[in-house]
């Protein structure tokens, strides 16, 4: 499998060999460095359509009912003003060809932010990473499904919930007609090659639809193709100057993707047709997800008083940073095959905001 990138100097299309992080252009001799996009190659069955290989298929990722069994974790302690609960999931896919370097850093930084800036009790934060010794806290498909169920379990008015995910994201063909663009968005557990992906339909059914009036949920999803990963009905389309309008993404088939009265907001790493970078370009010290870094930086620097100011700050941080650190543009075979692109697109990344209801982003205060 190869990736197609543009030379950082002459922009000629180059074929990047598997596993390579740099490539020299045979025409102008410039060296191009490649950032790590948080998406995966197309499933093997797409390759079969072009090279007739006999690779095994990925397991199906069809929509399934939300997890409804018992969970191995203790409930969050009661609080008269409402409980604060969070699920933080950081997946590095260590030892695989899909390995990412910044996701564990993202998870740890988000936990610190929630505890120290927003008063989340440590015992109310469920961490799912490959570093966890407890098997029930490793980010497998089963455990992520259980964690999402735990997050909204016994939810009531006054509760504030957070779901943070840092890892790979992908897309697959929409099978039930609820997607404007014809594709479902997915997140990839550490065992996705064996167990399959988690589809946005299930995420919506699990943590969006049950949310009661008076409760709020914030999702922060740092992954490729994550613009509408919660399947929320409204997307805030914001320009570089900060002007915005709400796009109506309610399914044409009439399916309800809203809540049971609660409020849901999702900050995602990029639009559905974009990739998210795993890069050192922002921290200058270690690998992080570009979106997670820009989110935390905006909060720490006082640029998060409203949703609009926060989103605008995140977009500006990424827009003014060379995520490829002087490198060329990159696209995955997945993007080429699924979206039918014939023109290569670069690693363009624009954080997005979706919500269960439209609102004035510059007057509504942001708080977790």
PDB file of N, CA and C in Angstrom, residues 121-182:
ATOM      1  N   UNK A 121     -14.104  15.342  39.413  1.00  0.00           N
ATOM      2  CA  UNK A 121     -13.429  14.460  40.374  1.00  0.00           C
ATOM      3  C   UNK A 121     -12.691  13.348  39.633  1.00  0.00           C
ATOM      4  N   UNK A 122     -11.503  12.998  40.118  1.00  0.00           N
ATOM      5  CA  UNK A 122     -10.713  11.965  39.438  1.00  0.00           C
ATOM      6  C   UNK A 122     -11.466  10.643  39.362  1.00  0.00           C
ATOM      7  N   UNK A 123     -12.242  10.321  40.420  1.00  0.00           N
ATOM      8  CA  UNK A 123     -12.964   9.047  40.425  1.00  0.00           C
ATOM      9  C   UNK A 123     -14.134   9.044  39.453  1.00  0.00           C
ATOM     10  N   UNK A 124     -14.449  10.211  38.873  1.00  0.00           N
ATOM     11  CA  UNK A 124     -15.534  10.299  37.891  1.00  0.00           C
ATOM     12  C   UNK A 124     -15.012  10.350  36.460  1.00  0.00           C
ATOM     13  N   UNK A 125     -13.699  10.145  36.307  1.00  0.00           N
ATOM     14  CA  UNK A 125     -13.095  10.146  34.974  1.00  0.00           C
ATOM     15  C   UNK A 125     -12.644   8.728  34.639  1.00  0.00           C
ATOM     16  N   UNK A 126     -13.202   8.172  33.604  1.00  0.00           N
ATOM     17  CA  UNK A 126     -12.859   6.820  33.168  1.00  0.00           C
ATOM     18  C   UNK A 126     -11.857   6.919  32.022  1.00  0.00           C
ATOM     19  N   UNK A 127     -10.633   6.463  32.269  1.00  0.00           N
ATOM     20  CA  UNK A 127      -9.572   6.488  31.264  1.00  0.00           C
ATOM     21  C   UNK A 127      -9.490   5.139  30.558  1.00  0.00           C
ATOM     22  N   UNK A 128      -9.512   5.185  29.225  1.00  0.00           N
ATOM     23  CA  UNK A 128      -9.317   3.981  28.419  1.00  0.00           C
ATOM     24  C   UNK A 128      -8.083   4.183  27.543  1.00  0.00           C
ATOM     25  N   UNK A 129      -6.975   3.541  27.924  1.00  0.00           N
ATOM     26  CA  UNK A 129      -5.749   3.601  27.137  1.00  0.00           C
ATOM     27  C   UNK A 129      -5.063   2.244  27.190  1.00  0.00           C
ATOM     28  N   UNK A 130      -4.117   2.045  26.289  1.00  0.00           N
ATOM     29  CA  UNK A 130      -3.382   0.783  26.273  1.00  0.00           C
ATOM     30  C   UNK A 130      -2.440   0.648  27.461  1.00  0.00           C
ATOM     31  N   UNK A 131      -2.206   1.742  28.181  1.00  0.00           N
ATOM     32  CA  UNK A 131      -1.329   1.699  29.347  1.00  0.00           C
ATOM     33  C   UNK A 131      -2.018   1.130  30.588  1.00  0.00           C
ATOM     34  N   UNK A 132      -3.346   1.072  30.574  1.00  0.00           N
ATOM     35  CA  UNK A 132      -4.085   0.633  31.745  1.00  0.00           C
ATOM     36  C   UNK A 132      -3.849  -0.854  32.020  1.00  0.00           C
ATOM     37  N   UNK A 133      -3.566  -1.184  33.302  1.00  0.00           N
ATOM     38  CA  UNK A 133      -3.342  -2.585  33.686  1.00  0.00           C
ATOM     39  C   UNK A 133      -4.650  -3.368  33.750  1.00  0.00           C
ATOM     40  N   UNK A 134      -5.733  -2.684  34.127  1.00  0.00           N
ATOM     41  CA  UNK A 134      -7.043  -3.321  34.227  1.00  0.00           C
ATOM     42  C   UNK A 134      -7.567  -3.617  32.817  1.00  0.00           C
ATOM     43  N   UNK A 135      -7.816  -4.877  32.482  1.00  0.00           N
ATOM     44  CA  UNK A 135      -8.292  -5.219  31.129  1.00  0.00           C
ATOM     45  C   UNK A 135      -9.577  -4.497  30.745  1.00  0.00           C
ATOM     46  N   UNK A 136     -10.414  -4.143  31.730  1.00  0.00           N
ATOM     47  CA  UNK A 136     -11.675  -3.471  31.422  1.00  0.00           C
ATOM     48  C   UNK A 136     -11.468  -2.007  31.063  1.00  0.00           C
ATOM     49  N   UNK A 137     -10.241  -1.505  31.242  1.00  0.00           N
ATOM     50  CA  UNK A 137      -9.942  -0.102  30.931  1.00  0.00           C
ATOM     51  C   UNK A 137      -9.045   0.042  29.701  1.00  0.00           C
ATOM     52  N   UNK A 138      -8.961  -1.003  28.925  1.00  0.00           N
ATOM     53  CA  UNK A 138      -8.234  -0.920  27.667  1.00  0.00           C
ATOM     54  C   UNK A 138      -9.239  -0.598  26.558  1.00  0.00           C
ATOM     55  N   UNK A 139      -8.844   0.203  25.563  1.00  0.00           N
ATOM     56  CA  UNK A 139      -9.821   0.731  24.591  1.00  0.00           C
ATOM     57  C   UNK A 139     -10.214  -0.262  23.496  1.00  0.00           C
ATOM     58  N   UNK A 140     -10.732  -1.417  23.920  1.00  0.00           N
ATOM     59  CA  UNK A 140     -11.289  -2.370  22.965  1.00  0.00           C
ATOM     60  C   UNK A 140     -12.687  -1.910  22.558  1.00  0.00           C
ATOM     61  N   UNK A 141     -13.223  -2.513  21.524  1.00  0.00           N
ATOM     62  CA  UNK A 141     -14.568  -2.144  21.090  1.00  0.00           C
ATOM     63  C   UNK A 141     -15.581  -2.400  22.204  1.00  0.00           C
ATOM     64  N   UNK A 142     -15.475  -3.546  22.854  1.00  0.00           N
ATOM     65  CA  UNK A 142     -16.412  -3.870  23.933  1.00  0.00           C
ATOM     66  C   UNK A 142     -16.315  -2.852  25.061  1.00  0.00           C
ATOM     67  N   UNK A 143     -15.089  -2.508  25.464  1.00  0.00           N
ATOM     68  CA  UNK A 143     -14.920  -1.584  26.587  1.00  0.00           C
ATOM     69  C   UNK A 143     -15.362  -0.162  26.249  1.00  0.00           C
ATOM     70  N   UNK A 144     -15.123   0.284  25.019  1.00  0.00           N
ATOM     71  CA  UNK A 144     -15.582   1.623  24.625  1.00  0.00           C
ATOM     72  C   UNK A 144     -17.105   1.676  24.644  1.00  0.00           C
ATOM     73  N   UNK A 145     -17.748   0.635  24.145  1.00  0.00           N
ATOM     74  CA  UNK A 145     -19.211   0.593  24.160  1.00  0.00           C
ATOM     75  C   UNK A 145     -19.732   0.620  25.603  1.00  0.00           C
ATOM     76  N   UNK A 146     -19.091  -0.146  26.491  1.00  0.00           N
ATOM     77  CA  UNK A 146     -19.499  -0.130  27.901  1.00  0.00           C
ATOM     78  C   UNK A 146     -19.274   1.232  28.517  1.00  0.00           C
ATOM     79  N   UNK A 147     -18.157   1.879  28.173  1.00  0.00           N
ATOM     80  CA  UNK A 147     -17.830   3.183  28.752  1.00  0.00           C
ATOM     81  C   UNK A 147     -18.844   4.240  28.332  1.00  0.00           C
ATOM     82  N   UNK A 148     -19.272   4.217  27.090  1.00  0.00           N
ATOM     83  CA  UNK A 148     -20.266   5.181  26.632  1.00  0.00           C
ATOM     84  C   UNK A 148     -21.598   4.954  27.352  1.00  0.00           C
ATOM     85  N   UNK A 149     -21.935   3.699  27.576  1.00  0.00           N
ATOM     86  CA  UNK A 149     -23.146   3.380  28.333  1.00  0.00           C
ATOM     87  C   UNK A 149     -23.027   3.884  29.779  1.00  0.00           C
ATOM     88  N   UNK A 150     -21.843   3.686  30.395  1.00  0.00           N
ATOM     89  CA  UNK A 150     -21.600   4.159  31.764  1.00  0.00           C
ATOM     90  C   UNK A 150     -21.721   5.673  31.852  1.00  0.00           C
ATOM     91  N   UNK A 151     -21.272   6.367  30.805  1.00  0.00           N
ATOM     92  CA  UNK A 151     -21.246   7.827  30.830  1.00  0.00           C
ATOM     93  C   UNK A 151     -22.642   8.413  31.038  1.00  0.00           C
ATOM     94  N   UNK A 152     -23.638   7.834  30.382  1.00  0.00           N
ATOM     95  CA  UNK A 152     -24.993   8.395  30.473  1.00  0.00           C
ATOM     96  C   UNK A 152     -25.877   7.630  31.455  1.00  0.00           C
ATOM     97  N   UNK A 153     -25.317   6.626  32.117  1.00  0.00           N
ATOM     98  CA  UNK A 153     -26.094   5.813  33.050  1.00  0.00           C
ATOM     99  C   UNK A 153     -26.645   6.675  34.184  1.00  0.00           C
ATOM    100  N   UNK A 154     -27.935   6.612  34.415  1.00  0.00           N
ATOM    101  CA  UNK A 154     -28.613   7.369  35.482  1.00  0.00           C
ATOM    102  C   UNK A 154     -28.425   8.877  35.343  1.00  0.00           C
ATOM    103  N   UNK A 155     -28.205   9.346  34.115  1.00  0.00           N
ATOM    104  CA  UNK A 155     -28.015  10.780  33.889  1.00  0.00           C
ATOM    105  C   UNK A 155     -29.287  11.548  34.253  1.00  0.00           C
ATOM    106  N   UNK A 156     -29.106  12.743  34.840  1.00  0.00           N
ATOM    107  CA  UNK A 156     -30.249  13.552  35.249  1.00  0.00           C
ATOM    108  C   UNK A 156     -29.917  15.029  35.086  1.00  0.00           C
ATOM    109  N   UNK A 157     -30.915  15.868  35.266  1.00  0.00           N
ATOM    110  CA  UNK A 157     -30.730  17.309  35.114  1.00  0.00           C
ATOM    111  C   UNK A 157     -29.590  17.799  36.010  1.00  0.00           C
ATOM    112  N   UNK A 158     -28.767  18.685  35.470  1.00  0.00           N
ATOM    113  CA  UNK A 158     -27.636  19.236  36.212  1.00  0.00           C
ATOM    114  C   UNK A 158     -26.326  18.524  35.934  1.00  0.00           C
ATOM    115  N   UNK A 159     -26.378  17.320  35.345  1.00  0.00           N
ATOM    116  CA  UNK A 159     -25.151  16.567  35.063  1.00  0.00           C
ATOM    117  C   UNK A 159     -24.402  17.174  33.882  1.00  0.00           C
ATOM    118  N   UNK A 160     -23.070  17.129  33.960  1.00  0.00           N
ATOM    119  CA  UNK A 160     -22.211  17.576  32.869  1.00  0.00           C
ATOM    120  C   UNK A 160     -21.300  16.421  32.476  1.00  0.00           C
ATOM    121  N   UNK A 161     -21.421  15.970  31.242  1.00  0.00           N
ATOM    122  CA  UNK A 161     -20.687  14.801  30.766  1.00  0.00           C
ATOM    123  C   UNK A 161     -19.705  15.200  29.671  1.00  0.00           C
ATOM    124  N   UNK A 162     -18.569  14.491  29.625  1.00  0.00           N
ATOM    125  CA  UNK A 162     -17.559  14.737  28.596  1.00  0.00           C
ATOM    126  C   UNK A 162     -17.098  13.406  28.009  1.00  0.00           C
ATOM    127  N   UNK A 163     -17.028  13.363  26.692  1.00  0.00           N
ATOM    128  CA  UNK A 163     -16.426  12.228  25.989  1.00  0.00           C
ATOM    129  C   UNK A 163     -15.288  12.762  25.141  1.00  0.00           C
ATOM    130  N   UNK A 164     -14.057  12.347  25.477  1.00  0.00           N
ATOM    131  CA  UNK A 164     -12.895  12.738  24.670  1.00  0.00           C
ATOM    132  C   UNK A 164     -12.309  11.502  24.016  1.00  0.00           C
ATOM    133  N   UNK A 165     -12.114  11.585  22.707  1.00  0.00           N
ATOM    134  CA  UNK A 165     -11.541  10.470  21.944  1.00  0.00           C
ATOM    135  C   UNK A 165     -10.382  10.988  21.119  1.00  0.00           C
ATOM    136  N   UNK A 166      -9.242  10.317  21.222  1.00  0.00           N
ATOM    137  CA  UNK A 166      -8.081  10.637  20.408  1.00  0.00           C
ATOM    138  C   UNK A 166      -7.580   9.338  19.790  1.00  0.00           C
ATOM    139  N   UNK A 167      -7.699   9.227  18.491  1.00  0.00           N
ATOM    140  CA  UNK A 167      -7.315   7.991  17.809  1.00  0.00           C
ATOM    141  C   UNK A 167      -7.699   8.068  16.348  1.00  0.00           C
ATOM    142  N   UNK A 168      -7.748   6.917  15.708  1.00  0.00           N
ATOM    143  CA  UNK A 168      -8.090   6.883  14.292  1.00  0.00           C
ATOM    144  C   UNK A 168      -9.584   7.022  14.072  1.00  0.00           C
ATOM    145  N   UNK A 169      -9.928   7.672  12.969  1.00  0.00           N
ATOM    146  CA  UNK A 169     -11.302   7.750  12.518  1.00  0.00           C
ATOM    147  C   UNK A 169     -11.365   7.362  11.054  1.00  0.00           C
ATOM    148  N   UNK A 170     -12.548   6.959  10.614  1.00  0.00           N
ATOM    149  CA  UNK A 170     -12.692   6.548   9.223  1.00  0.00           C
ATOM    150  C   UNK A 170     -14.119   6.784   8.769  1.00  0.00           C
ATOM    151  N   UNK A 171     -14.447   6.301   7.591  1.00  0.00           N
ATOM    152  CA  UNK A 171     -15.794   6.387   7.038  1.00  0.00           C
ATOM    153  C   UNK A 171     -16.183   5.060   6.407  1.00  0.00           C
ATOM    154  N   UNK A 172     -17.478   4.831   6.287  1.00  0.00           N
ATOM    155  CA  UNK A 172     -17.970   3.683   5.551  1.00  0.00           C
ATOM    156  C   UNK A 172     -19.315   4.048   4.924  1.00  0.00           C
ATOM    157  N   UNK A 173     -19.722   3.262   3.958  1.00  0.00           N
ATOM    158  CA  UNK A 173     -20.959   3.537   3.241  1.00  0.00           C
ATOM    159  C   UNK A 173     -22.152   3.568   4.199  1.00  0.00           C
ATOM    160  N   UNK A 174     -22.966   4.621   4.073  1.00  0.00           N
ATOM    161  CA  UNK A 174     -24.184   4.721   4.881  1.00  0.00           C
ATOM    162  C   UNK A 174     -25.203   3.703   4.376  1.00  0.00           C
ATOM    163  N   UNK A 175     -25.776   2.943   5.304  1.00  0.00           N
ATOM    164  CA  UNK A 175     -26.696   1.884   4.912  1.00  0.00           C
ATOM    165  C   UNK A 175     -28.152   2.186   5.250  1.00  0.00           C
ATOM    166  N   UNK A 176     -28.423   3.250   6.016  1.00  0.00           N
ATOM    167  CA  UNK A 176     -29.810   3.504   6.411  1.00  0.00           C
ATOM    168  C   UNK A 176     -30.336   4.873   5.981  1.00  0.00           C
ATOM    169  N   UNK A 177     -29.587   5.578   5.137  1.00  0.00           N
ATOM    170  CA  UNK A 177     -30.085   6.813   4.549  1.00  0.00           C
ATOM    171  C   UNK A 177     -30.145   8.006   5.468  1.00  0.00           C
ATOM    172  N   UNK A 178     -29.342   8.015   6.546  1.00  0.00           N
ATOM    173  CA  UNK A 178     -29.405   9.146   7.484  1.00  0.00           C
ATOM    174  C   UNK A 178     -28.238  10.107   7.330  1.00  0.00           C
ATOM    175  N   UNK A 179     -27.392   9.924   6.306  1.00  0.00           N
ATOM    176  CA  UNK A 179     -26.224  10.781   6.123  1.00  0.00           C
ATOM    177  C   UNK A 179     -26.389  11.663   4.888  1.00  0.00           C
ATOM    178  N   UNK A 180     -26.130  12.962   5.054  1.00  0.00           N
ATOM    179  CA  UNK A 180     -26.237  13.908   3.951  1.00  0.00           C
ATOM    180  C   UNK A 180     -25.252  13.562   2.843  1.00  0.00           C
ATOM    181  N   UNK A 181     -24.030  13.138   3.231  1.00  0.00           N
ATOM    182  CA  UNK A 181     -22.990  12.864   2.236  1.00  0.00           C
ATOM    183  C   UNK A 181     -22.928  11.395   1.823  1.00  0.00           C
ATOM    184  N   UNK A 182     -23.779  10.550   2.397  1.00  0.00           N
ATOM    185  CA  UNK A 182     -23.794   9.144   2.013  1.00  0.00           C
ATOM    186  C   UNK A 182     -22.806   8.265   2.745  1.00  0.00           C
TER     187      UNK A 182
END
